[in-house]
PDB file of C-alpha atoms and ligand atoms in Angstrom:
ATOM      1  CA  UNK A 192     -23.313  32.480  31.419  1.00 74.00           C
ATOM      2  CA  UNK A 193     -19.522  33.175  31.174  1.00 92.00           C
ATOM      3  CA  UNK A 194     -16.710  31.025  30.646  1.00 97.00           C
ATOM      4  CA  UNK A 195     -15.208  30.931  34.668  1.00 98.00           C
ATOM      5  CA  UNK A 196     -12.064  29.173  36.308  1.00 98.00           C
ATOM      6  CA  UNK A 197     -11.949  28.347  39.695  1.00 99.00           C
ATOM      7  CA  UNK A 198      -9.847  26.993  42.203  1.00 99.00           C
ATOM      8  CA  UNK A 199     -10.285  23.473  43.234  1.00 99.00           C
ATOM      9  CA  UNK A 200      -8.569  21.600  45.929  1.00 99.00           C
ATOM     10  CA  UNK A 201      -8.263  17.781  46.097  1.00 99.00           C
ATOM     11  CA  UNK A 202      -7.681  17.307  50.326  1.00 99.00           C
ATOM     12  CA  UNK A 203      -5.420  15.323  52.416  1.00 99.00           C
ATOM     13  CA  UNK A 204      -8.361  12.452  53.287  1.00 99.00           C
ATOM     14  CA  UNK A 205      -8.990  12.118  49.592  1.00 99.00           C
ATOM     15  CA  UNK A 206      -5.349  11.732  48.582  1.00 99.00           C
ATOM     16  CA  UNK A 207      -5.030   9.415  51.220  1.00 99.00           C
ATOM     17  CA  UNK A 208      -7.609   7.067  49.827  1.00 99.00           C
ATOM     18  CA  UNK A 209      -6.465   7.282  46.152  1.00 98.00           C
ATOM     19  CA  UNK A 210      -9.545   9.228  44.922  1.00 99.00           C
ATOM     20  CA  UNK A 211      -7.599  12.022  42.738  1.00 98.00           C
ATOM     21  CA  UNK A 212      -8.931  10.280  39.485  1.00 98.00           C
ATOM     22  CA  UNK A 213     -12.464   9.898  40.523  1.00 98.00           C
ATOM     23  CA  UNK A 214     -13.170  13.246  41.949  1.00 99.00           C
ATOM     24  CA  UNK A 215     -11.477  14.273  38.378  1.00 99.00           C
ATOM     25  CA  UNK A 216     -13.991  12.211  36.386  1.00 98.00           C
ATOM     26  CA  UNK A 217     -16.557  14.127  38.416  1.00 98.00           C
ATOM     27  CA  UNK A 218     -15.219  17.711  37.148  1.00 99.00           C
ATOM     28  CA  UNK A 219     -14.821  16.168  34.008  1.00 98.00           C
ATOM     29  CA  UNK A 220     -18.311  14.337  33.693  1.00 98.00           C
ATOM     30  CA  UNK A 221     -19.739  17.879  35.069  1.00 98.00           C
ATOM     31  CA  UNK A 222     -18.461  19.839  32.097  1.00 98.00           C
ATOM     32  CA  UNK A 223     -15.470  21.110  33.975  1.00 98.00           C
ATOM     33  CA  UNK A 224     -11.590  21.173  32.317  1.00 98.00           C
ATOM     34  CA  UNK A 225      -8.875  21.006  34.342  1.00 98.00           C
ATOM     35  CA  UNK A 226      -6.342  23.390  32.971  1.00 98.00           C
ATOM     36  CA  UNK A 227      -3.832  23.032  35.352  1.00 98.00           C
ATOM     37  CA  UNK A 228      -3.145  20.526  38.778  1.00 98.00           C
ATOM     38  CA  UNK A 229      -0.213  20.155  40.907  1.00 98.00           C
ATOM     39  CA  UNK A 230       0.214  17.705  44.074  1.00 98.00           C
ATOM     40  CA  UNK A 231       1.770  19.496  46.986  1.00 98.00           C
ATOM     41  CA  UNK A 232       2.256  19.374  50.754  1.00 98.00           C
ATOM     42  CA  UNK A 233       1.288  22.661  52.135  1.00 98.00           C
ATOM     43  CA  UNK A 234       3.563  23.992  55.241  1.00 98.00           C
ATOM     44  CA  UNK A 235       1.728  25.413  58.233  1.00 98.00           C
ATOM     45  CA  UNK A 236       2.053  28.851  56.994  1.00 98.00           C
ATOM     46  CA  UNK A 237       0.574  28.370  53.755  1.00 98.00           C
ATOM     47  CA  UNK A 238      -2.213  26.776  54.888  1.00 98.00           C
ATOM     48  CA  UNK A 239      -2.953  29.752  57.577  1.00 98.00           C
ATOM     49  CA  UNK A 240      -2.596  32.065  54.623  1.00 98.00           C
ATOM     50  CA  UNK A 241      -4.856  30.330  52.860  1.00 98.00           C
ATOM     51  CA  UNK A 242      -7.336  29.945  55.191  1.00 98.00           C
ATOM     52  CA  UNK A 243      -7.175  33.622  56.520  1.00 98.00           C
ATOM     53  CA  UNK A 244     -10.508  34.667  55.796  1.00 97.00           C
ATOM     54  CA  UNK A 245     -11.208  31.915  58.478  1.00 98.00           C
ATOM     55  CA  UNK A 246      -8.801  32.937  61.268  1.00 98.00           C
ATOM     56  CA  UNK A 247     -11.645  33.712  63.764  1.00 98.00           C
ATOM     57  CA  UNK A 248     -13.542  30.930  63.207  1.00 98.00           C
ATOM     58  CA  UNK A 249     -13.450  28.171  66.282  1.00 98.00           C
ATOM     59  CA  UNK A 250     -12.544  25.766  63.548  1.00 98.00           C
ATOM     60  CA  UNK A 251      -9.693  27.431  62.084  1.00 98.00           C
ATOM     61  CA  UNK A 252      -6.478  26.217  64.164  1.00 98.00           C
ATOM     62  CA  UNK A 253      -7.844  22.313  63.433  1.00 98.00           C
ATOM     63  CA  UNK A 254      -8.474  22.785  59.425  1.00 98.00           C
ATOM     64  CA  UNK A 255      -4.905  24.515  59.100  1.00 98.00           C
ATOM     65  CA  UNK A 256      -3.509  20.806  60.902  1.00 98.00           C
ATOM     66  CA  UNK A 257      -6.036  19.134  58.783  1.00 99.00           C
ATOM     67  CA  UNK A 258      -4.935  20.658  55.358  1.00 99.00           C
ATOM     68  CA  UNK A 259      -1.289  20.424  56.254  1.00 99.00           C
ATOM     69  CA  UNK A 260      -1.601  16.126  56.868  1.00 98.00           C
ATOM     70  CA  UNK A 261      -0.938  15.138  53.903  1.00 98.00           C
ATOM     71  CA  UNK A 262      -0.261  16.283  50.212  1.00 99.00           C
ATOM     72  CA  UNK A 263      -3.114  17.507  48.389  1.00 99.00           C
ATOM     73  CA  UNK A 264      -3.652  18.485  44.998  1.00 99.00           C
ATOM     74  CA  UNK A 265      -4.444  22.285  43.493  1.00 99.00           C
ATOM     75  CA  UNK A 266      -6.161  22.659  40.583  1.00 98.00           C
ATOM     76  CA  UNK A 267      -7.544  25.105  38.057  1.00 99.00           C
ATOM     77  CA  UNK A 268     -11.347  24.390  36.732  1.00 99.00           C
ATOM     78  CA  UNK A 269     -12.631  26.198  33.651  1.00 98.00           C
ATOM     79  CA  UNK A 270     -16.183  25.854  32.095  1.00 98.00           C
ATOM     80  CA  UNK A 271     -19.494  27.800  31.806  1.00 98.00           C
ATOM     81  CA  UNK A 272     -20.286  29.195  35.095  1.00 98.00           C
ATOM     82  CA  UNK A 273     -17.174  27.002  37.026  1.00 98.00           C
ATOM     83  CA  UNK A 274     -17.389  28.683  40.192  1.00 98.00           C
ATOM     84  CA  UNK A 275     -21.175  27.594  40.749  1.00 98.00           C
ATOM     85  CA  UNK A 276     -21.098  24.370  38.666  1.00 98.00           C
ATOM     86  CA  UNK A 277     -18.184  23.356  40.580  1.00 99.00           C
ATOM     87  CA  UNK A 278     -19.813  23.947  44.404  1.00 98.00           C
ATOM     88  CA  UNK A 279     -23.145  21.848  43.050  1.00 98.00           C
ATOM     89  CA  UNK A 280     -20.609  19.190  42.164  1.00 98.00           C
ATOM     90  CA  UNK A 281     -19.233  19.003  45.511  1.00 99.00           C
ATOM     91  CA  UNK A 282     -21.856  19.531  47.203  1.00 98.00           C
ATOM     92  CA  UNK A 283     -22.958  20.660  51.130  1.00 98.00           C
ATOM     93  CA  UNK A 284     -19.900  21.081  53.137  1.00 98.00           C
ATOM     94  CA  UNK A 285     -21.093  18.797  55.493  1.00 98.00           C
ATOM     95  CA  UNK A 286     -21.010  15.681  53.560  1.00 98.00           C
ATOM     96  CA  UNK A 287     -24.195  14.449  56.308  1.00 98.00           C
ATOM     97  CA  UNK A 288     -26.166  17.210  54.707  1.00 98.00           C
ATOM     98  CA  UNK A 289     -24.809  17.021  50.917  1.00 98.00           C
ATOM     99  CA  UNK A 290     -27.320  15.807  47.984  1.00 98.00           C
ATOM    100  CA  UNK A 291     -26.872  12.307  46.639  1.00 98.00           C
ATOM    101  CA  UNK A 292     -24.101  11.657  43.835  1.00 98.00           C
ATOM    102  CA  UNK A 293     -22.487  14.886  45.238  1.00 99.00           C
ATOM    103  CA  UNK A 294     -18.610  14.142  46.351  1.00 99.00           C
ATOM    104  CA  UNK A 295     -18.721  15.350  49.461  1.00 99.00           C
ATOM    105  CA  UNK A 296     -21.461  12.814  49.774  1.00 98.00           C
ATOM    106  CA  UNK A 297     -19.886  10.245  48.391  1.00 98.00           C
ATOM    107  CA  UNK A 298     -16.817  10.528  50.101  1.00 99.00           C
ATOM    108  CA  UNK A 299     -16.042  12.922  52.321  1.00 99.00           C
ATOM    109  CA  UNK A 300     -16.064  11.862  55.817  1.00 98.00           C
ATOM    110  CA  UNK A 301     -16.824  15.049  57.903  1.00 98.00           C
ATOM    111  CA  UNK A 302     -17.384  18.284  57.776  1.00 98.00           C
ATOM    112  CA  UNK A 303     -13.625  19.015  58.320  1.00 98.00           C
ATOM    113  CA  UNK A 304     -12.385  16.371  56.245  1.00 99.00           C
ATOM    114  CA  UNK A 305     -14.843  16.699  53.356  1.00 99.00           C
ATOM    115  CA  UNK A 306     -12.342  16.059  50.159  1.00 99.00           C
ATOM    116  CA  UNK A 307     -12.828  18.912  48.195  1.00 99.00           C
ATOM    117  CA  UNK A 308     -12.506  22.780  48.395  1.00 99.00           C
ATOM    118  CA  UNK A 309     -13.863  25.351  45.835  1.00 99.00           C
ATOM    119  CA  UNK A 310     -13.586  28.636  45.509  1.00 98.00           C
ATOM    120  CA  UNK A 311     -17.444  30.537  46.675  1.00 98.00           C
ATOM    121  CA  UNK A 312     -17.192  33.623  44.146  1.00 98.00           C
ATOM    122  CA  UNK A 313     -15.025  35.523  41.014  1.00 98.00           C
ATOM    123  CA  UNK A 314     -13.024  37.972  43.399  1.00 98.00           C
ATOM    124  CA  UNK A 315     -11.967  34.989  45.979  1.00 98.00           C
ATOM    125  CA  UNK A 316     -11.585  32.601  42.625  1.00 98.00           C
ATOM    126  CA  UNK A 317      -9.121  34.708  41.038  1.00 98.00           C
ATOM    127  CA  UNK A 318      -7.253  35.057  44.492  1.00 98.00           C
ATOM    128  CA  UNK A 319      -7.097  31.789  45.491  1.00 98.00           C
ATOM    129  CA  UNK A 320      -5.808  30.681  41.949  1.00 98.00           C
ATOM    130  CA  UNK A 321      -2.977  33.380  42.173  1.00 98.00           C
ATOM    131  CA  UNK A 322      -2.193  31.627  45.498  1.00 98.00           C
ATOM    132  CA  UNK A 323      -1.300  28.772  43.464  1.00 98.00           C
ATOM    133  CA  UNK A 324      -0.315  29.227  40.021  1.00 98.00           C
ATOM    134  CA  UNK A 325       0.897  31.819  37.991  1.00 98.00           C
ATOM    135  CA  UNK A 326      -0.727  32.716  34.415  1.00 95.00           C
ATOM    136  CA  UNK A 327       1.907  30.484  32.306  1.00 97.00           C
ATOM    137  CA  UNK A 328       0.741  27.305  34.239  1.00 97.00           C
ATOM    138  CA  UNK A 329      -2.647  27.502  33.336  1.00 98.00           C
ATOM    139  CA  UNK A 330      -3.424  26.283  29.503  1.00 97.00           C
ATOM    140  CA  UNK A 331      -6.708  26.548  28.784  1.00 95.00           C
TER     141      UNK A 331
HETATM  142  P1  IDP B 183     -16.747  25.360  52.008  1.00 81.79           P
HETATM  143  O1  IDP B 183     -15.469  24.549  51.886  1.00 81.79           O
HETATM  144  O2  IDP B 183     -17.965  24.545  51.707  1.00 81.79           O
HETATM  145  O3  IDP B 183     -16.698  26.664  51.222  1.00 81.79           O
HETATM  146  P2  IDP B 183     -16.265  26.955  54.420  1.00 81.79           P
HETATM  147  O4  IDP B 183     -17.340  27.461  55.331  1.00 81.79           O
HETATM  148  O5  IDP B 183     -15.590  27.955  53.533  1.00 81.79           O
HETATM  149  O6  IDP B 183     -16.913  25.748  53.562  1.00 81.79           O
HETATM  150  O7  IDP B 183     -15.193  26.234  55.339  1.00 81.79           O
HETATM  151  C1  IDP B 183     -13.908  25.912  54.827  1.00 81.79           C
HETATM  152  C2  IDP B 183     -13.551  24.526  55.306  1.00 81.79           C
HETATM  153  O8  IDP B 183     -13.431  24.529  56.720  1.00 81.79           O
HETATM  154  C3  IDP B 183     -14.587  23.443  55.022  1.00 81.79           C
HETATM  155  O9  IDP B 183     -14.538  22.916  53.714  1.00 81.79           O
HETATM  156  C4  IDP B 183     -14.221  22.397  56.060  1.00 81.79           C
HETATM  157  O10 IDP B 183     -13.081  21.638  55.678  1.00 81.79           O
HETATM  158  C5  IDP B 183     -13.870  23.281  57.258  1.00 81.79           C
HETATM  159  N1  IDP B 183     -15.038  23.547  58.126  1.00 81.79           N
HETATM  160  C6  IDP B 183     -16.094  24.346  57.863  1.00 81.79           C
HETATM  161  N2  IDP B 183     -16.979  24.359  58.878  1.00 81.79           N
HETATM  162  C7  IDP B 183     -16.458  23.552  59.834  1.00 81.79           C
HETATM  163  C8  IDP B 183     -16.901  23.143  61.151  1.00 81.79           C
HETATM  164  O11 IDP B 183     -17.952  23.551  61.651  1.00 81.79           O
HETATM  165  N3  IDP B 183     -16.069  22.278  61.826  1.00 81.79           N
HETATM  166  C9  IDP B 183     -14.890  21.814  61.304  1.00 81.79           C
HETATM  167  N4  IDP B 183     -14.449  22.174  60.078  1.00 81.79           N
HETATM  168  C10 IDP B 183     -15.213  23.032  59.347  1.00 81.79           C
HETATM  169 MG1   MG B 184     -15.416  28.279  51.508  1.00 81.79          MG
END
């Protein structure tokens, strides 16, 4: 196993319920460092930008007014293996089919609004965290 980061996304329902610290303590408890986290409000064009890879989806036009909502909070996750450790830490993306003491289980509330987003492999990792930050904001 390699030392990984990955991109990590705290969402608009989970900010809105005051969870940033306990889906942290999750990463945390899970072996995972955050080496860098900003809170921002995305604008309508980021969050289509983002999201790209999903522009065809029937979904697409409703996540892109979900993820703009409300601020959210970007973050870089290092550790052995991040990118898969991280996923089996948030678990299913519907939370209704997500393994206990995941955090989309225990507290997302759809699968749209489902608290969390990580990055599914290295190449869309290392795009998605150039999205965000540049090099000198992540200290490992
Ligand atoms: P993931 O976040 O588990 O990688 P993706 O398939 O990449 O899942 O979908 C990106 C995001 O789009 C999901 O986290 C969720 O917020 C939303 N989404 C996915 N599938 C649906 C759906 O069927 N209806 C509504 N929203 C969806
Ligand atoms: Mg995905």
């Amino acid at each position: 196993m390699a030392v990984e980061r990955t991109l990590s996304i705290i969402k608009p329902d989970a900010t809105a319920r005051n969870l940033t610290g306990k889906i942290n303590t999750r990463f945390e408890e899970a072996g995972l460092r955050l080496v860098a986290q900003r809170r921002l409000k995305l604008t309508r064009e980021q969050a289509e930008a983002f999201y790209a890879v999903h522009a065809e989806r029937p979904f697409y036009n409703d996540l892109c007014t979900y993820m703009t909502s409300g601020p959210i909070v970007v973050q870089v996750l290092e550790g052995e293996n991040a990118i898969a450790r991280n996923r089996e830490v948030m678990g299913n993306t519907n939370p209704a089919n997500a393994a206990e003491g995941t955090i989309r289980k225990d507290f997302g509330q759809n699968i749209e609004a489902n608290s969390v987003h990580g990055s599914d492999a290295p190449e869309t990792a290392a795009v998605e965290i150039a999205f965000f930050f540049s090099t000198c904001d992540i200290v490992g």
